[in-house]
Amino acid sequence: MRGIRGSLCSRCGNPAATYLRYAKLNLCREHFLDYILDRVETAVRRYRMIKPGSRILAAVSGGKDSSTMLLTLSKLLAKLEFDLAALHIDLGIDGYSSEARSIAEEVCRIAGIRCMVVRLEDMIGLNIPKLARRVRRPPCSVCGAVKRYLLNLAGVEAGVDAVALGHHLDDLAVYILKNFLLQNLEDIRKLGPKTEGYDGFVVGRIRPLYEVYERDTALYVNLAGIPYQSVECPLHSIGMEGSIRAFLDSMEENSPGFKIAFLRSIARSIDKYPQPRDEVNRCSICGMPSQGDVCSFCRMTERVLGKPMGLDVRMKVRDIISRIVSVKSG
Ligand code: Q46
Ligand code: ZN
Ligand code: ZN
């Protein structure tokens, strides 16, 4: 446990488990868990992520961030009156994915939330390492595209109002600043706390951890006694994000709370960033978002397998969802 030895919780006077510099608070275990739950609830309300009656599909990876998101959302079900189910995508990465899957399923069981699993190899006969080799692109770029496609597809097929993503404040700050430096301004708009879905083929996205630090998600799962995957994906590569993260960390070190202020300003000005022009057409094969006539997933699978797989995948995902009879309601 972190925290200054001998410090007492600012709320109850019991021994503190941690000190939060950005909030100038010493907190014991119970008050830390309550504090993070409160931060999530405040962000969900502030950015109007969930309305009463909303149906939300949470993407769970087995990592600490999405587990924190799932646990906190599950504790808000009754209060905010929404429905929640979870989706795990099994990417088939050796030494990583099987553990990720069993932990994700365990966390869903603990949270009392139904979990559907979409196994990429069952969908297209290839896992991420094989697909990336055949496409000759970096694994993370292929993996990111596949996850985005499957999440949107599952969200559309499940008829949910939004997919909930476990992106925390530290990662979002890095992505936003990177896109600003590269002047990919349309991509900044996609990184806000909430993006709207449209026309029944683009599902909305929400980020309940928009104002939660990565350090706090690690502490949350630790103090809550929740299992989480500690090994990093063996295909992970850092690239330019590493330097941007180091810069943002030094800003935070000198001025605690800097990243929160940065993300709040972005959320306030998000409408000033240009509207993404991509993904406004429907793929003529699978009906999912596409820049042109055929979506990138159908084009990619056609190139490596000789057949665009979007429609087949859609039918398989529909079948998985039909077996999830209902979702837990508040
Ligand atoms: S799982 Fe996939 Fe990540 Fe592994 S291949 Fe890269 S994107 S690092 S979150
Ligand atoms: Zn306390
Ligand atoms: Zn398609």
PDB file of C-alpha atoms in Angstrom, residues 19-25 39 169 213 248-262 264:
ATOM      1  CA  TYR A  19      -2.153   9.887  -0.739  1.00  0.00           C
ATOM      2  CA  LEU A  20      -3.712  11.512  -3.817  1.00  0.00           C
ATOM      3  CA  ARG A  21      -1.577  14.502  -4.732  1.00  0.00           C
ATOM      4  CA  TYR A  22      -4.037  15.906  -7.256  1.00  0.00           C
ATOM      5  CA  ALA A  23      -6.788  15.965  -4.600  1.00  0.00           C
ATOM      6  CA  LYS A  24      -4.527  16.628  -1.577  1.00  0.00           C
ATOM      7  CA  LEU A  25      -6.215  13.705   0.221  1.00  0.00           C
ATOM      8  CA  ARG A  39     -15.131  10.218  -9.588  1.00  0.00           C
ATOM      9  CA  LEU A 169      -6.956   9.896 -18.157  1.00  0.00           C
ATOM     10  CA  TYR A 213      -5.623   8.280 -13.352  1.00  0.00           C
ATOM     11  CA  LEU A 248       2.853  14.877 -19.538  1.00  0.00           C
ATOM     12  CA  ASP A 249       4.080  13.005 -16.451  1.00  0.00           C
ATOM     13  CA  SER A 250       6.595  15.760 -15.745  1.00  0.00           C
ATOM     14  CA  MET A 251       3.842  18.383 -16.073  1.00  0.00           C
ATOM     15  CA  GLU A 252       1.740  16.391 -13.625  1.00  0.00           C
ATOM     16  CA  GLU A 253       4.675  16.012 -11.252  1.00  0.00           C
ATOM     17  CA  ASN A 254       5.250  19.776 -11.181  1.00  0.00           C
ATOM     18  CA  SER A 255       1.594  20.647 -11.103  1.00  0.00           C
ATOM     19  CA  PRO A 256      -0.619  17.879  -9.652  1.00  0.00           C
ATOM     20  CA  GLY A 257      -3.996  17.767 -11.388  1.00  0.00           C
ATOM     21  CA  PHE A 258      -2.582  19.128 -14.656  1.00  0.00           C
ATOM     22  CA  LYS A 259      -3.865  16.173 -16.692  1.00  0.00           C
ATOM     23  CA  ILE A 260      -7.383  16.509 -15.274  1.00  0.00           C
ATOM     24  CA  ALA A 261      -7.430  20.201 -16.178  1.00  0.00           C
ATOM     25  CA  PHE A 262      -6.108  19.376 -19.671  1.00  0.00           C
ATOM     26  CA  ARG A 264     -11.548  19.010 -18.961  1.00  0.00           C
TER      27      ARG A 264
END
